Amino acid sequence: MTQVLATKNIDKHFHKPKDFHVLKNISIGVNKGEFVSIMGKSGSGKSTLLYILSTMDTDYTGKLYLNDELVTGKSQQELSRIRNKNIGFVFQFHYLLSEFSVIENVMLPAKKLADKSHAEIEHDANEKLRMLHIGHLAKQRASRISGGEKQRVAIARALINNPTILMGDEPTGNLDSHNSENVFSIFKQLKEEEGLSLLVVTHDIDFAKRTDRIIQMEDGKII
């Protein structure tokens, strides 16, 4: 199996107010097309780990590989590009820019990457919105749509650069059961039809049970 993401012996300390060993010797891998969830009580280190895996936090020891390439030790500029190109991110809160239209929100990461023309980016954004059954909302202002729709727009935005892995930090944490189910179905479809790898931190045991594998964390370790 091709691994899209792997870590070797990741350790992390918080140094303030006093030394706290938050992640201890974490070695994990995610295969291409695999849907993995990370579970654990609050404070077990799940979100800290996710921020390291997403290359946003570089203050750790150990090694992080994305698509077999060592990304540990690269400059912030390189990491920003690697992240934008390879990793889609969906948070508990959608972080949409409310004064922008839906399609403008979806286009943002692709404009930042600047690999395609404006017309191509707009075309891709429309495709992603259609795939998530919200094509009709493209021109709406982001502030005018429902919570469930906002989370779909956030997923479309995370997919705009055709990442190799989609990461989620409690992506259903703010949604009712109907919309949570929708998000799960979308993720499953992305895995099955697009071969996308997914790594999701969740508190929702019903959600986690239906993923391919659960990584269980406790006190900064994988158990």
PDB file of N, CA and C in Angstrom, residues 150-188:
ATOM      1  N   LYS A 150     -22.989  25.402   5.115  1.00  0.00           N
ATOM      2  CA  LYS A 150     -21.673  26.021   5.339  1.00  0.00           C
ATOM      3  C   LYS A 150     -20.588  24.960   5.463  1.00  0.00           C
ATOM      4  N   GLN A 151     -20.903  23.873   6.166  1.00  0.00           N
ATOM      5  CA  GLN A 151     -19.893  22.831   6.339  1.00  0.00           C
ATOM      6  C   GLN A 151     -19.590  22.153   5.000  1.00  0.00           C
ATOM      7  N   ARG A 152     -20.589  22.024   4.138  1.00  0.00           N
ATOM      8  CA  ARG A 152     -20.325  21.471   2.796  1.00  0.00           C
ATOM      9  C   ARG A 152     -19.452  22.413   1.973  1.00  0.00           C
ATOM     10  N   VAL A 153     -19.696  23.700   2.117  1.00  0.00           N
ATOM     11  CA  VAL A 153     -18.860  24.683   1.409  1.00  0.00           C
ATOM     12  C   VAL A 153     -17.416  24.561   1.915  1.00  0.00           C
ATOM     13  N   ALA A 154     -17.262  24.389   3.230  1.00  0.00           N
ATOM     14  CA  ALA A 154     -15.923  24.227   3.814  1.00  0.00           C
ATOM     15  C   ALA A 154     -15.238  22.968   3.265  1.00  0.00           C
ATOM     16  N   ILE A 155     -16.016  21.909   3.037  1.00  0.00           N
ATOM     17  CA  ILE A 155     -15.448  20.678   2.456  1.00  0.00           C
ATOM     18  C   ILE A 155     -15.038  20.933   1.007  1.00  0.00           C
ATOM     19  N   ALA A 156     -15.890  21.627   0.258  1.00  0.00           N
ATOM     20  CA  ALA A 156     -15.563  21.955  -1.135  1.00  0.00           C
ATOM     21  C   ALA A 156     -14.268  22.767  -1.193  1.00  0.00           C
ATOM     22  N   ARG A 157     -14.140  23.715  -0.272  1.00  0.00           N
ATOM     23  CA  ARG A 157     -12.937  24.545  -0.204  1.00  0.00           C
ATOM     24  C   ARG A 157     -11.706  23.681   0.100  1.00  0.00           C
ATOM     25  N   ALA A 158     -11.863  22.713   0.991  1.00  0.00           N
ATOM     26  CA  ALA A 158     -10.750  21.828   1.348  1.00  0.00           C
ATOM     27  C   ALA A 158     -10.329  20.943   0.181  1.00  0.00           C
ATOM     28  N   LEU A 159     -11.245  20.742  -0.771  1.00  0.00           N
ATOM     29  CA  LEU A 159     -10.976  19.839  -1.898  1.00  0.00           C
ATOM     30  C   LEU A 159     -10.489  20.552  -3.156  1.00  0.00           C
ATOM     31  N   ILE A 160     -10.506  21.884  -3.142  1.00  0.00           N
ATOM     32  CA  ILE A 160     -10.294  22.639  -4.383  1.00  0.00           C
ATOM     33  C   ILE A 160      -8.937  22.363  -5.033  1.00  0.00           C
ATOM     34  N   ASN A 161      -7.906  22.091  -4.252  1.00  0.00           N
ATOM     35  CA  ASN A 161      -6.585  21.824  -4.843  1.00  0.00           C
ATOM     36  C   ASN A 161      -6.326  20.330  -5.054  1.00  0.00           C
ATOM     37  N   ASN A 162      -7.395  19.528  -4.999  1.00  0.00           N
ATOM     38  CA  ASN A 162      -7.275  18.064  -5.143  1.00  0.00           C
ATOM     39  C   ASN A 162      -6.176  17.482  -4.260  1.00  0.00           C
ATOM     40  N   PRO A 163      -6.352  17.643  -2.933  1.00  0.00           N
ATOM     41  CA  PRO A 163      -5.320  17.191  -2.002  1.00  0.00           C
ATOM     42  C   PRO A 163      -5.197  15.667  -1.992  1.00  0.00           C
ATOM     43  N   THR A 164      -4.079  15.170  -1.454  1.00  0.00           N
ATOM     44  CA  THR A 164      -3.921  13.722  -1.325  1.00  0.00           C
ATOM     45  C   THR A 164      -4.577  13.232  -0.036  1.00  0.00           C
ATOM     46  N   ILE A 165      -4.718  14.152   0.936  1.00  0.00           N
ATOM     47  CA  ILE A 165      -5.358  13.755   2.192  1.00  0.00           C
ATOM     48  C   ILE A 165      -6.246  14.881   2.702  1.00  0.00           C
ATOM     49  N   LEU A 166      -7.390  14.486   3.241  1.00  0.00           N
ATOM     50  CA  LEU A 166      -8.304  15.446   3.858  1.00  0.00           C
ATOM     51  C   LEU A 166      -8.244  15.216   5.356  1.00  0.00           C
ATOM     52  N   MET A 167      -7.954  16.283   6.124  1.00  0.00           N
ATOM     53  CA  MET A 167      -7.908  16.162   7.580  1.00  0.00           C
ATOM     54  C   MET A 167      -9.077  16.919   8.180  1.00  0.00           C
ATOM     55  N   GLY A 168      -9.656  16.358   9.220  1.00  0.00           N
ATOM     56  CA  GLY A 168     -10.786  17.008   9.870  1.00  0.00           C
ATOM     57  C   GLY A 168     -10.587  17.063  11.369  1.00  0.00           C
ATOM     58  N   ASP A 169     -10.837  18.237  11.955  1.00  0.00           N
ATOM     59  CA  ASP A 169     -10.797  18.376  13.407  1.00  0.00           C
ATOM     60  C   ASP A 169     -12.232  18.553  13.884  1.00  0.00           C
ATOM     61  N   GLU A 170     -12.824  17.484  14.390  1.00  0.00           N
ATOM     62  CA  GLU A 170     -14.232  17.499  14.837  1.00  0.00           C
ATOM     63  C   GLU A 170     -15.151  18.084  13.760  1.00  0.00           C
ATOM     64  N   PRO A 171     -15.091  17.576  12.517  1.00  0.00           N
ATOM     65  CA  PRO A 171     -15.864  18.221  11.446  1.00  0.00           C
ATOM     66  C   PRO A 171     -17.374  18.125  11.623  1.00  0.00           C
ATOM     67  N   THR A 172     -17.837  17.211  12.493  1.00  0.00           N
ATOM     68  CA  THR A 172     -19.286  17.123  12.731  1.00  0.00           C
ATOM     69  C   THR A 172     -19.645  17.644  14.120  1.00  0.00           C
ATOM     70  N   GLY A 173     -18.658  18.189  14.822  1.00  0.00           N
ATOM     71  CA  GLY A 173     -18.844  18.607  16.217  1.00  0.00           C
ATOM     72  C   GLY A 173     -19.913  19.660  16.425  1.00  0.00           C
ATOM     73  N   ASN A 174     -20.179  20.436  15.379  1.00  0.00           N
ATOM     74  CA  ASN A 174     -21.113  21.547  15.503  1.00  0.00           C
ATOM     75  C   ASN A 174     -22.440  21.278  14.815  1.00  0.00           C
ATOM     76  N   LEU A 175     -22.608  20.045  14.310  1.00  0.00           N
ATOM     77  CA  LEU A 175     -23.772  19.752  13.469  1.00  0.00           C
ATOM     78  C   LEU A 175     -24.759  18.822  14.155  1.00  0.00           C
ATOM     79  N   ASP A 176     -26.029  18.929  13.761  1.00  0.00           N
ATOM     80  CA  ASP A 176     -27.043  17.989  14.267  1.00  0.00           C
ATOM     81  C   ASP A 176     -26.848  16.633  13.578  1.00  0.00           C
ATOM     82  N   SER A 177     -27.604  15.627  14.014  1.00  0.00           N
ATOM     83  CA  SER A 177     -27.358  14.264  13.525  1.00  0.00           C
ATOM     84  C   SER A 177     -27.594  14.133  12.017  1.00  0.00           C
ATOM     85  N   HIS A 178     -28.572  14.847  11.500  1.00  0.00           N
ATOM     86  CA  HIS A 178     -28.860  14.784  10.059  1.00  0.00           C
ATOM     87  C   HIS A 178     -27.666  15.305   9.253  1.00  0.00           C
ATOM     88  N   ASN A 179     -27.146  16.465   9.647  1.00  0.00           N
ATOM     89  CA  ASN A 179     -26.019  17.045   8.920  1.00  0.00           C
ATOM     90  C   ASN A 179     -24.714  16.289   9.162  1.00  0.00           C
ATOM     91  N   SER A 180     -24.573  15.706  10.363  1.00  0.00           N
ATOM     92  CA  SER A 180     -23.398  14.862  10.645  1.00  0.00           C
ATOM     93  C   SER A 180     -23.382  13.664   9.706  1.00  0.00           C
ATOM     94  N   GLU A 181     -24.552  13.090   9.516  1.00  0.00           N
ATOM     95  CA  GLU A 181     -24.701  11.929   8.630  1.00  0.00           C
ATOM     96  C   GLU A 181     -24.327  12.320   7.191  1.00  0.00           C
ATOM     97  N   ASN A 182     -24.751  13.516   6.788  1.00  0.00           N
ATOM     98  CA  ASN A 182     -24.399  14.013   5.459  1.00  0.00           C
ATOM     99  C   ASN A 182     -22.895  14.126   5.287  1.00  0.00           C
ATOM    100  N   VAL A 183     -22.226  14.679   6.290  1.00  0.00           N
ATOM    101  CA  VAL A 183     -20.772  14.844   6.220  1.00  0.00           C
ATOM    102  C   VAL A 183     -20.099  13.482   6.149  1.00  0.00           C
ATOM    103  N   PHE A 184     -20.561  12.543   6.957  1.00  0.00           N
ATOM    104  CA  PHE A 184     -19.975  11.200   6.916  1.00  0.00           C
ATOM    105  C   PHE A 184     -20.129  10.595   5.515  1.00  0.00           C
ATOM    106  N   SER A 185     -21.319  10.720   4.937  1.00  0.00           N
ATOM    107  CA  SER A 185     -21.582  10.167   3.599  1.00  0.00           C
ATOM    108  C   SER A 185     -20.670  10.792   2.549  1.00  0.00           C
ATOM    109  N   ILE A 186     -20.471  12.105   2.664  1.00  0.00           N
ATOM    110  CA  ILE A 186     -19.589  12.805   1.724  1.00  0.00           C
ATOM    111  C   ILE A 186     -18.171  12.249   1.845  1.00  0.00           C
ATOM    112  N   PHE A 187     -17.691  12.103   3.079  1.00  0.00           N
ATOM    113  CA  PHE A 187     -16.332  11.586   3.296  1.00  0.00           C
ATOM    114  C   PHE A 187     -16.187  10.177   2.726  1.00  0.00           C
ATOM    115  N   LYS A 188     -17.207   9.359   2.972  1.00  0.00           N
ATOM    116  CA  LYS A 188     -17.153   7.971   2.491  1.00  0.00           C
ATOM    117  C   LYS A 188     -17.124   7.924   0.955  1.00  0.00           C
TER     118      LYS A 188
END
